[in-house]
PDB file of C-alpha atoms and ligand atoms in Angstrom:
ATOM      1  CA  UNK A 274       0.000   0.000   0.000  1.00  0.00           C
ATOM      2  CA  UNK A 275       1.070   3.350  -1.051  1.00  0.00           C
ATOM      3  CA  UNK A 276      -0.479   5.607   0.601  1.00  0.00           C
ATOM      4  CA  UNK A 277      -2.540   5.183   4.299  1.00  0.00           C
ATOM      5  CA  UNK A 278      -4.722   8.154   4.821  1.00  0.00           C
ATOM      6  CA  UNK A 279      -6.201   9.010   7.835  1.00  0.00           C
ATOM      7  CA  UNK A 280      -9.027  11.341   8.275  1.00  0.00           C
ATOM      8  CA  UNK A 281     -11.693  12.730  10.685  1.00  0.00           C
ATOM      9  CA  UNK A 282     -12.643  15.885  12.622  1.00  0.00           C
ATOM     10  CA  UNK A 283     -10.777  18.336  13.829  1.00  0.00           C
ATOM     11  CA  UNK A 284      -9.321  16.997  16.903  1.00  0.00           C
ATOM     12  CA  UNK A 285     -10.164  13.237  16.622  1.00  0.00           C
ATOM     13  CA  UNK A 286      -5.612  12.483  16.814  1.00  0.00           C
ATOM     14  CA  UNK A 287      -5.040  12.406  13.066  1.00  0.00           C
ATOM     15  CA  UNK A 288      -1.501  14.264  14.010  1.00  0.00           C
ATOM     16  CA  UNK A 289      -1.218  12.649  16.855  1.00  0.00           C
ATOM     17  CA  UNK A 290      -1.916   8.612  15.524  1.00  0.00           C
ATOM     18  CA  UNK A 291      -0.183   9.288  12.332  1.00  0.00           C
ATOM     19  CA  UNK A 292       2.992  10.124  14.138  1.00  0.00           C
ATOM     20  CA  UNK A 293       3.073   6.802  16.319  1.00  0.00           C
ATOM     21  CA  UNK A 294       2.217   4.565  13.420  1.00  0.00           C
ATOM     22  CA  UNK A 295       4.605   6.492  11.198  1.00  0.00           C
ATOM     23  CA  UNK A 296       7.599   4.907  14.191  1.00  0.00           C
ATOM     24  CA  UNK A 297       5.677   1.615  14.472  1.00  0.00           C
ATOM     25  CA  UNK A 298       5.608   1.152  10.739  1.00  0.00           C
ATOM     26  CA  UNK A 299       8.913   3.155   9.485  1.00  0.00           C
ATOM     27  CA  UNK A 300       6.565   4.574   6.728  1.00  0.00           C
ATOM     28  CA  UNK A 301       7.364   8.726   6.801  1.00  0.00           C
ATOM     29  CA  UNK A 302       4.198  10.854   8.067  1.00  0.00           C
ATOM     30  CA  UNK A 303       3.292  14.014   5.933  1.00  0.00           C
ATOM     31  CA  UNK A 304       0.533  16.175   7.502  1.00  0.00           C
ATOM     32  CA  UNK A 305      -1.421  17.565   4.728  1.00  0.00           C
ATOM     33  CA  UNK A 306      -2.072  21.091   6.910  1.00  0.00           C
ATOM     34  CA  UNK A 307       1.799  21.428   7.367  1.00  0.00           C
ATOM     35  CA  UNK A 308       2.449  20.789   3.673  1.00  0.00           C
ATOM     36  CA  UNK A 309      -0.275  23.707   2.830  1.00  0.00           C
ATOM     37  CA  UNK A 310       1.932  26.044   4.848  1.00  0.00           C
ATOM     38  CA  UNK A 311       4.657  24.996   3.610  1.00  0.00           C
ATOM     39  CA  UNK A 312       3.548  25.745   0.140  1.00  0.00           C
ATOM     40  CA  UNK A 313       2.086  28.848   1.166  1.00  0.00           C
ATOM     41  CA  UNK A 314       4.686  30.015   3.338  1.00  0.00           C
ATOM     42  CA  UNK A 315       1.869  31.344   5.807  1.00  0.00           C
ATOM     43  CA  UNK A 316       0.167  29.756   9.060  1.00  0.00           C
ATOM     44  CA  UNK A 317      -3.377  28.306   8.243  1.00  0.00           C
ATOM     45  CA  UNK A 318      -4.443  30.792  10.381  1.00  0.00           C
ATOM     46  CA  UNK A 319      -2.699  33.598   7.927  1.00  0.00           C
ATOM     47  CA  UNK A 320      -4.106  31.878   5.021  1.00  0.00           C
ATOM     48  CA  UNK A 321      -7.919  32.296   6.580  1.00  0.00           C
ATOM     49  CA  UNK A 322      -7.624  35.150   7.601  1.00  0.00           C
ATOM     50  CA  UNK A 323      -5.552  37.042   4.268  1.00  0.00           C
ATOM     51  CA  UNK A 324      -6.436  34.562   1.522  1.00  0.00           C
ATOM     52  CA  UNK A 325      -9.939  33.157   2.457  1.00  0.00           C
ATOM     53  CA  UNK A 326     -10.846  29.744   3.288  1.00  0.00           C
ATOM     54  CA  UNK A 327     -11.862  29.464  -0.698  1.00  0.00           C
ATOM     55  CA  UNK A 328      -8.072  29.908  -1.772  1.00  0.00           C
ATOM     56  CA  UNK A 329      -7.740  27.361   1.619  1.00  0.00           C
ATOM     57  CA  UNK A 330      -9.955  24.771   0.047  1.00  0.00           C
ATOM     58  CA  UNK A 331      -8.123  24.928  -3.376  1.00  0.00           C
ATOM     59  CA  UNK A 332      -4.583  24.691  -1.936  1.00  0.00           C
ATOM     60  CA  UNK A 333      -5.993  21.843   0.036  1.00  0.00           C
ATOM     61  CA  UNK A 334      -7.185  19.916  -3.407  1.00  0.00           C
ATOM     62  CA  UNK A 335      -4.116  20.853  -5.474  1.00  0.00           C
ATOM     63  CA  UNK A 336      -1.410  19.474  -2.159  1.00  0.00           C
ATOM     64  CA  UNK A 337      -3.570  16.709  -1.622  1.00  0.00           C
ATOM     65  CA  UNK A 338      -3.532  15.617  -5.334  1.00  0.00           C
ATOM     66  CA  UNK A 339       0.323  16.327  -5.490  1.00  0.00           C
ATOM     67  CA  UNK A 340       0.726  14.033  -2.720  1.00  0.00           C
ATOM     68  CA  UNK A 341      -1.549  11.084  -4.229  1.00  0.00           C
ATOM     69  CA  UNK A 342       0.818  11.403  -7.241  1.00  0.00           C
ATOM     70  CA  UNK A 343       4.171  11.237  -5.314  1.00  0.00           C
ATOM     71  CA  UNK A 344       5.702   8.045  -5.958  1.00  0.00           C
ATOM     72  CA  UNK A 345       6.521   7.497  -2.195  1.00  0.00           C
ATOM     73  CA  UNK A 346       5.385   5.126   0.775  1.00  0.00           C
ATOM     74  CA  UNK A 347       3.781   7.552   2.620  1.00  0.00           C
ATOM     75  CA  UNK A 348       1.164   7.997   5.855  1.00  0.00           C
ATOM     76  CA  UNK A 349      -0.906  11.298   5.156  1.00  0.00           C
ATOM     77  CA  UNK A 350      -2.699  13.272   7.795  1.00  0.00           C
ATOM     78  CA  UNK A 351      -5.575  15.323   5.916  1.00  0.00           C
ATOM     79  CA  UNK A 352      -6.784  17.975   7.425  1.00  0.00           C
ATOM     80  CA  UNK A 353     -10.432  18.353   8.925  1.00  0.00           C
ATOM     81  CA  UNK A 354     -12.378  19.637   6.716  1.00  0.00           C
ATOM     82  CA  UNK A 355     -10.205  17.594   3.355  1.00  0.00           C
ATOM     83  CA  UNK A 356     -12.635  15.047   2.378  1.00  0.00           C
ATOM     84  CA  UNK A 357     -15.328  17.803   2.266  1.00  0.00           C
ATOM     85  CA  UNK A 358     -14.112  19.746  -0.564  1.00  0.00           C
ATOM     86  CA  UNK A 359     -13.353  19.481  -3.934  1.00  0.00           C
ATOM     87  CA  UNK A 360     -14.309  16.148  -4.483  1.00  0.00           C
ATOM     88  CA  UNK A 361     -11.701  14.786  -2.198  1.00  0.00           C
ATOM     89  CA  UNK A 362     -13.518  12.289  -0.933  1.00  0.00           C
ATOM     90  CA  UNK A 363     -13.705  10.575  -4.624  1.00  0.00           C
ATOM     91  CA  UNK A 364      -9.645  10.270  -3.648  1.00  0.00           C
ATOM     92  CA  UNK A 365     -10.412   8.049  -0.721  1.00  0.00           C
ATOM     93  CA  UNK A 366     -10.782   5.238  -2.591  1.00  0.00           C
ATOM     94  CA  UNK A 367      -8.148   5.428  -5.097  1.00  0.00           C
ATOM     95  CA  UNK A 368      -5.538   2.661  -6.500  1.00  0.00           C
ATOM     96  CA  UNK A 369      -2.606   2.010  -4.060  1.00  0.00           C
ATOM     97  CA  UNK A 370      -4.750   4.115  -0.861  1.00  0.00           C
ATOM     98  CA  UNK A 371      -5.836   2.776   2.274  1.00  0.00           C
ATOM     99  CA  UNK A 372      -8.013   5.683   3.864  1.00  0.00           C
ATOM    100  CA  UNK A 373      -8.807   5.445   7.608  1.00  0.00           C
ATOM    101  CA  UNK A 374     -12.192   7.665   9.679  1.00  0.00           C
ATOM    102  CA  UNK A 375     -10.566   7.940  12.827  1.00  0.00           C
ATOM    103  CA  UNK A 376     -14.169   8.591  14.246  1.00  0.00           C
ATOM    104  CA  UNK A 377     -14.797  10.626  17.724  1.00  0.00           C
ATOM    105  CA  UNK A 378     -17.362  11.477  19.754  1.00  0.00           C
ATOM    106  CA  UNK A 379     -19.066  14.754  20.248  1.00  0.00           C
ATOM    107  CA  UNK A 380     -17.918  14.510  23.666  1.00  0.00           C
ATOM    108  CA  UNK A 381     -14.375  13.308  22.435  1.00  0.00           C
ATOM    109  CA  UNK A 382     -13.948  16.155  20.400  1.00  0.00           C
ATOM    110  CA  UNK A 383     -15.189  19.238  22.655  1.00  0.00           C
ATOM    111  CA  UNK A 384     -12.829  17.672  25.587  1.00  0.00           C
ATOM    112  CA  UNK A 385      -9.734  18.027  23.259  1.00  0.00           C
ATOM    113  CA  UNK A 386     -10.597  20.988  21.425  1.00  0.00           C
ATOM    114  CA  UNK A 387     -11.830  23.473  24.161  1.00  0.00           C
ATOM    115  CA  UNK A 388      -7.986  23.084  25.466  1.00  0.00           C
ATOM    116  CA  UNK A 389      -6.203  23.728  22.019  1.00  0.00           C
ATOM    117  CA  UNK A 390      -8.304  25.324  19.720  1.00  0.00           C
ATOM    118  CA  UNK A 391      -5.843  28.848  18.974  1.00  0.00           C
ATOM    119  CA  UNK A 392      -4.545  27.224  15.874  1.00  0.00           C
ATOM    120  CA  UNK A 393      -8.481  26.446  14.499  1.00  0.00           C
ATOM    121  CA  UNK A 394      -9.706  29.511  12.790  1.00  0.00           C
ATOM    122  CA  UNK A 395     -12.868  27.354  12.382  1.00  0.00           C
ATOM    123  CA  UNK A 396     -13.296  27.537  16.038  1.00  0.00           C
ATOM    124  CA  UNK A 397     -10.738  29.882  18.095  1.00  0.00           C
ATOM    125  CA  UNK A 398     -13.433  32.497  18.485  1.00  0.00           C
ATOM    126  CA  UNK A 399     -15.789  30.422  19.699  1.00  0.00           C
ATOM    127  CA  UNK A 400     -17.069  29.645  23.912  1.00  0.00           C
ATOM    128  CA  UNK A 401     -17.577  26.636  25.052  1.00  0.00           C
ATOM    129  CA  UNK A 402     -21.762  26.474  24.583  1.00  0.00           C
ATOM    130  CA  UNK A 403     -21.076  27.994  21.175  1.00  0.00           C
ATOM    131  CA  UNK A 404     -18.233  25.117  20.422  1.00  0.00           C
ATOM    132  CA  UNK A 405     -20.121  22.254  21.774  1.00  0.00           C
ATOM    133  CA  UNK A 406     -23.161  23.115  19.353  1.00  0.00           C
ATOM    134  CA  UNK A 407     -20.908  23.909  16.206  1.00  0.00           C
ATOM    135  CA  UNK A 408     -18.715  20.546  16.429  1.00  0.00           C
ATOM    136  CA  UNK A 409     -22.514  18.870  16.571  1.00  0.00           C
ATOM    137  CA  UNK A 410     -23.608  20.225  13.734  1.00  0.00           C
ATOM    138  CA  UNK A 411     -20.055  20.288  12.102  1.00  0.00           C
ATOM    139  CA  UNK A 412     -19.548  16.494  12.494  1.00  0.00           C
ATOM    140  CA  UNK A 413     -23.420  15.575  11.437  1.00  0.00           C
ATOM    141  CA  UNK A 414     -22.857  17.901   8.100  1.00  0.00           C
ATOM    142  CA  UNK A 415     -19.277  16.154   7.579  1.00  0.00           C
ATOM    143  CA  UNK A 416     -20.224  12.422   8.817  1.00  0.00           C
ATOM    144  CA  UNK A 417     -21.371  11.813   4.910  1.00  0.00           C
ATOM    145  CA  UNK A 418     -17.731  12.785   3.529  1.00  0.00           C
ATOM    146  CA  UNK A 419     -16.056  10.767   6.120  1.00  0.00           C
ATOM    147  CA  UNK A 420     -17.628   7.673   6.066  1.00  0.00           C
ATOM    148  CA  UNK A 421     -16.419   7.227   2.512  1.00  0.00           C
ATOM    149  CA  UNK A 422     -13.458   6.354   3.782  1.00  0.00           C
ATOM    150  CA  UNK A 423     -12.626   2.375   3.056  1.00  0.00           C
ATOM    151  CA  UNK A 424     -11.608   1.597   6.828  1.00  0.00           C
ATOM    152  CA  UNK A 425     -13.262   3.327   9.931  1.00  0.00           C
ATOM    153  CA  UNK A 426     -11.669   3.486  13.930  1.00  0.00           C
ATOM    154  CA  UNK A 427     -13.771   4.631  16.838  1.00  0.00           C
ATOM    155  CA  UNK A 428     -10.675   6.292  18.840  1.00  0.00           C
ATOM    156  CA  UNK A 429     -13.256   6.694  22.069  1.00  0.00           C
ATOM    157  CA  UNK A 430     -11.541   5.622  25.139  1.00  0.00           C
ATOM    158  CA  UNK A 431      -8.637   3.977  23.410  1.00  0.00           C
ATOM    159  CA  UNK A 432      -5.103   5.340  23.906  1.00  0.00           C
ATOM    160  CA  UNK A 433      -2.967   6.458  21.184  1.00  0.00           C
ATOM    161  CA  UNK A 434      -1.179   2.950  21.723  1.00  0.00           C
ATOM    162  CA  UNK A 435      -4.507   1.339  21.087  1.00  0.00           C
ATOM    163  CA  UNK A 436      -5.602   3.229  17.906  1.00  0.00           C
ATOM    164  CA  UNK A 437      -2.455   2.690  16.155  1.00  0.00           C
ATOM    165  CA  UNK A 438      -2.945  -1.387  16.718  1.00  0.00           C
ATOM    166  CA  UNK A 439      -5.933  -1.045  15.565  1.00  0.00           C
ATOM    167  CA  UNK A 440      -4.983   0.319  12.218  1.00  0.00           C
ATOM    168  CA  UNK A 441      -2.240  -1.997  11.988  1.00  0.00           C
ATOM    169  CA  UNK A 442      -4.455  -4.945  12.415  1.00  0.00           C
ATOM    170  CA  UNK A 443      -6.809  -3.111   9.732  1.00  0.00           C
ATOM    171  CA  UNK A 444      -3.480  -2.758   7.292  1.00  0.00           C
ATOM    172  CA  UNK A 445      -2.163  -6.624   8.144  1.00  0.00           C
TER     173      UNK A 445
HETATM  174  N1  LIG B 593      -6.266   8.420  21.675  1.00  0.00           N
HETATM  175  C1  LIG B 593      -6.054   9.594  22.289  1.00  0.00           C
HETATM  176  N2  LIG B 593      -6.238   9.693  23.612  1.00  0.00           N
HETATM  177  C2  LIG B 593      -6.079  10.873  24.249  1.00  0.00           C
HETATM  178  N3  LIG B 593      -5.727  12.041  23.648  1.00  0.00           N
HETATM  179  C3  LIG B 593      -5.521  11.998  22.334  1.00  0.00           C
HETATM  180  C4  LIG B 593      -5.674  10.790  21.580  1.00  0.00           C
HETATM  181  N4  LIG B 593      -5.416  11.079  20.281  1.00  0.00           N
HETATM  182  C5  LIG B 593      -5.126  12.402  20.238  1.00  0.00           C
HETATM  183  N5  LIG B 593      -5.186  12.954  21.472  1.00  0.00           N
HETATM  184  C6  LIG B 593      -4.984  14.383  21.826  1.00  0.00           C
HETATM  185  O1  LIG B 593      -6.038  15.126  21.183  1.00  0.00           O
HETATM  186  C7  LIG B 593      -5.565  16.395  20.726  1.00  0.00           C
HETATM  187  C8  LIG B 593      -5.865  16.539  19.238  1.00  0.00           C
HETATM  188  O2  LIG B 593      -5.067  15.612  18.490  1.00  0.00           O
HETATM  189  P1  LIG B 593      -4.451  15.980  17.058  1.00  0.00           P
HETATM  190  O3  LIG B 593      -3.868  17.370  17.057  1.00  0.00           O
HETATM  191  O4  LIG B 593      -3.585  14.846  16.699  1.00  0.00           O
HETATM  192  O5  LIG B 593      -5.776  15.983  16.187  1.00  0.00           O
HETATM  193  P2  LIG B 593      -5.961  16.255  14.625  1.00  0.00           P
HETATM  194  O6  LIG B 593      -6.998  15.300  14.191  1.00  0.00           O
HETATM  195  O7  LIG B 593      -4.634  16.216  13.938  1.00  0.00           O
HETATM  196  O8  LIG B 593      -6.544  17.746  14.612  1.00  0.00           O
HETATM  197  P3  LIG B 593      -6.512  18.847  13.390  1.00  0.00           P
HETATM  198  O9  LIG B 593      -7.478  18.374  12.334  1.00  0.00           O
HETATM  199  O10 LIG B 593      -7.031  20.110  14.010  1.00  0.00           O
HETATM  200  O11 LIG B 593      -5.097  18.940  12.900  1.00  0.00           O
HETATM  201  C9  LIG B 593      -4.071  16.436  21.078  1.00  0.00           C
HETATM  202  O12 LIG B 593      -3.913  17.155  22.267  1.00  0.00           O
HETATM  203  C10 LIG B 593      -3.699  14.963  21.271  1.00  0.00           C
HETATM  204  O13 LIG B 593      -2.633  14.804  22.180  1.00  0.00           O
HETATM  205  O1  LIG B 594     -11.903  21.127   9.788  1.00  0.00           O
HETATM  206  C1  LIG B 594     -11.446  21.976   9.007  1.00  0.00           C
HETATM  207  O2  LIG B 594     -12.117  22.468   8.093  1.00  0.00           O
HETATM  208  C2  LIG B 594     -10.035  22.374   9.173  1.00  0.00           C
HETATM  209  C3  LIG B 594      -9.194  21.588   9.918  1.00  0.00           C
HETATM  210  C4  LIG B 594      -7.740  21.833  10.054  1.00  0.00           C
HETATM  211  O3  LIG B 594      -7.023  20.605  10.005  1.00  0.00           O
HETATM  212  C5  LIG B 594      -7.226  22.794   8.976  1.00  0.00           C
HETATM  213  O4  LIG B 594      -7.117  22.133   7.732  1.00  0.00           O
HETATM  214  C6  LIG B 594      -8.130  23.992   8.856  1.00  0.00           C
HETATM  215  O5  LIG B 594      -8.105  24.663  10.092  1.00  0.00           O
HETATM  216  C7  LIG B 594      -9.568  23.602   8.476  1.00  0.00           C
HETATM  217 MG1  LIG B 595      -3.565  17.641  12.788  1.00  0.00          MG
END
């Protein structure tokens, strides 16, 4: 397999996972958010807030794509809201991709998000009663996109340590 994608809300460990099973499985981990800044030489943050999150969305598609078409073994974190856009969920299901829904809670999600959210722009201005609603709504709008994904991991009360066997039994 070429390429193992995993996907899911903002929040649900795609960073996190993709880093432990990138050392488990000696495959290199490219985060798809880091490669857009990269590209665009500005923070995501920068790029909301000069660019738009339509120039976002298309720099998303056109890295994403680039990647896919890289010849290398490689683990990709997308970013939240990837398989949303563009028709990027189509590219779940490609030749030589195994794409992974690391799927959280409501719950899950507001507990790890309320406590890191600066580096959001979807959600840093938000309280908590406001959050809690929009991740709700969020996930239920986004839940279609995501479960087009080939392979899907509930990462509720697991570890990191946990998740990461899981998608190695998945990829055995
Ligand atoms: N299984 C887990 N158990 C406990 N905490 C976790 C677990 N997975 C991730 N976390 C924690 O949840 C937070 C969010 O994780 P991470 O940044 O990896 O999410 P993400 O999906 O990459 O988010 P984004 O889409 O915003 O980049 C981090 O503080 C991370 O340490
Ligand atoms: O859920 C989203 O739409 C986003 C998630 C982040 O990973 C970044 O890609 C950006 O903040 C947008
Ligand atoms: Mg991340």
């Amino acid at each position: 397999m070429k390429k193992i994608i995993l996907l899911g809300y903002m929040g649900c460990g795609k960073s996190t996972i993709a880093n432990k099973l990138s050392q488990s499985l000696k495959i290199p981990f490219v985060d798809l958010d880091e490669k857009i800044e990269e590209k665009a030489n500005l923070s995501i943050n920068e790029i909301f807030d000069t660019r738009g999150e339509i120039y976002f969305r298309k720099l998303e598609h056109q890295v994403f794509v680039e990647l896919l078409n890289s010849p290398d073994k490689q683990i990709i974190g997308l970013g939240g809201g990837t398989p949303c856009y563009a028709n990027n969920h189509e590219l779940l299901n490609g030749e030589n991709v195994a794409s992974i829904y690391l799927k959280a809670s409501i719950d899950t999600l507001f507990r790890r998000l309320s406590t890191n959210k600066s580096k959001r722009p979807l959600i840093s201005q938000k309280n908590d009663v406001e959050m809690k609603e929009f991740i709700a709504t969020h996930l239920f709008e986004r839940s279609y996109y995501y479960n087009q994904a080939q392979f899907k991991v509930t990462v509720d009360e697991k570890t990191i340590d946990q998740v990461v066997l899981d998608i190695e039994c998945i990829l055995a």
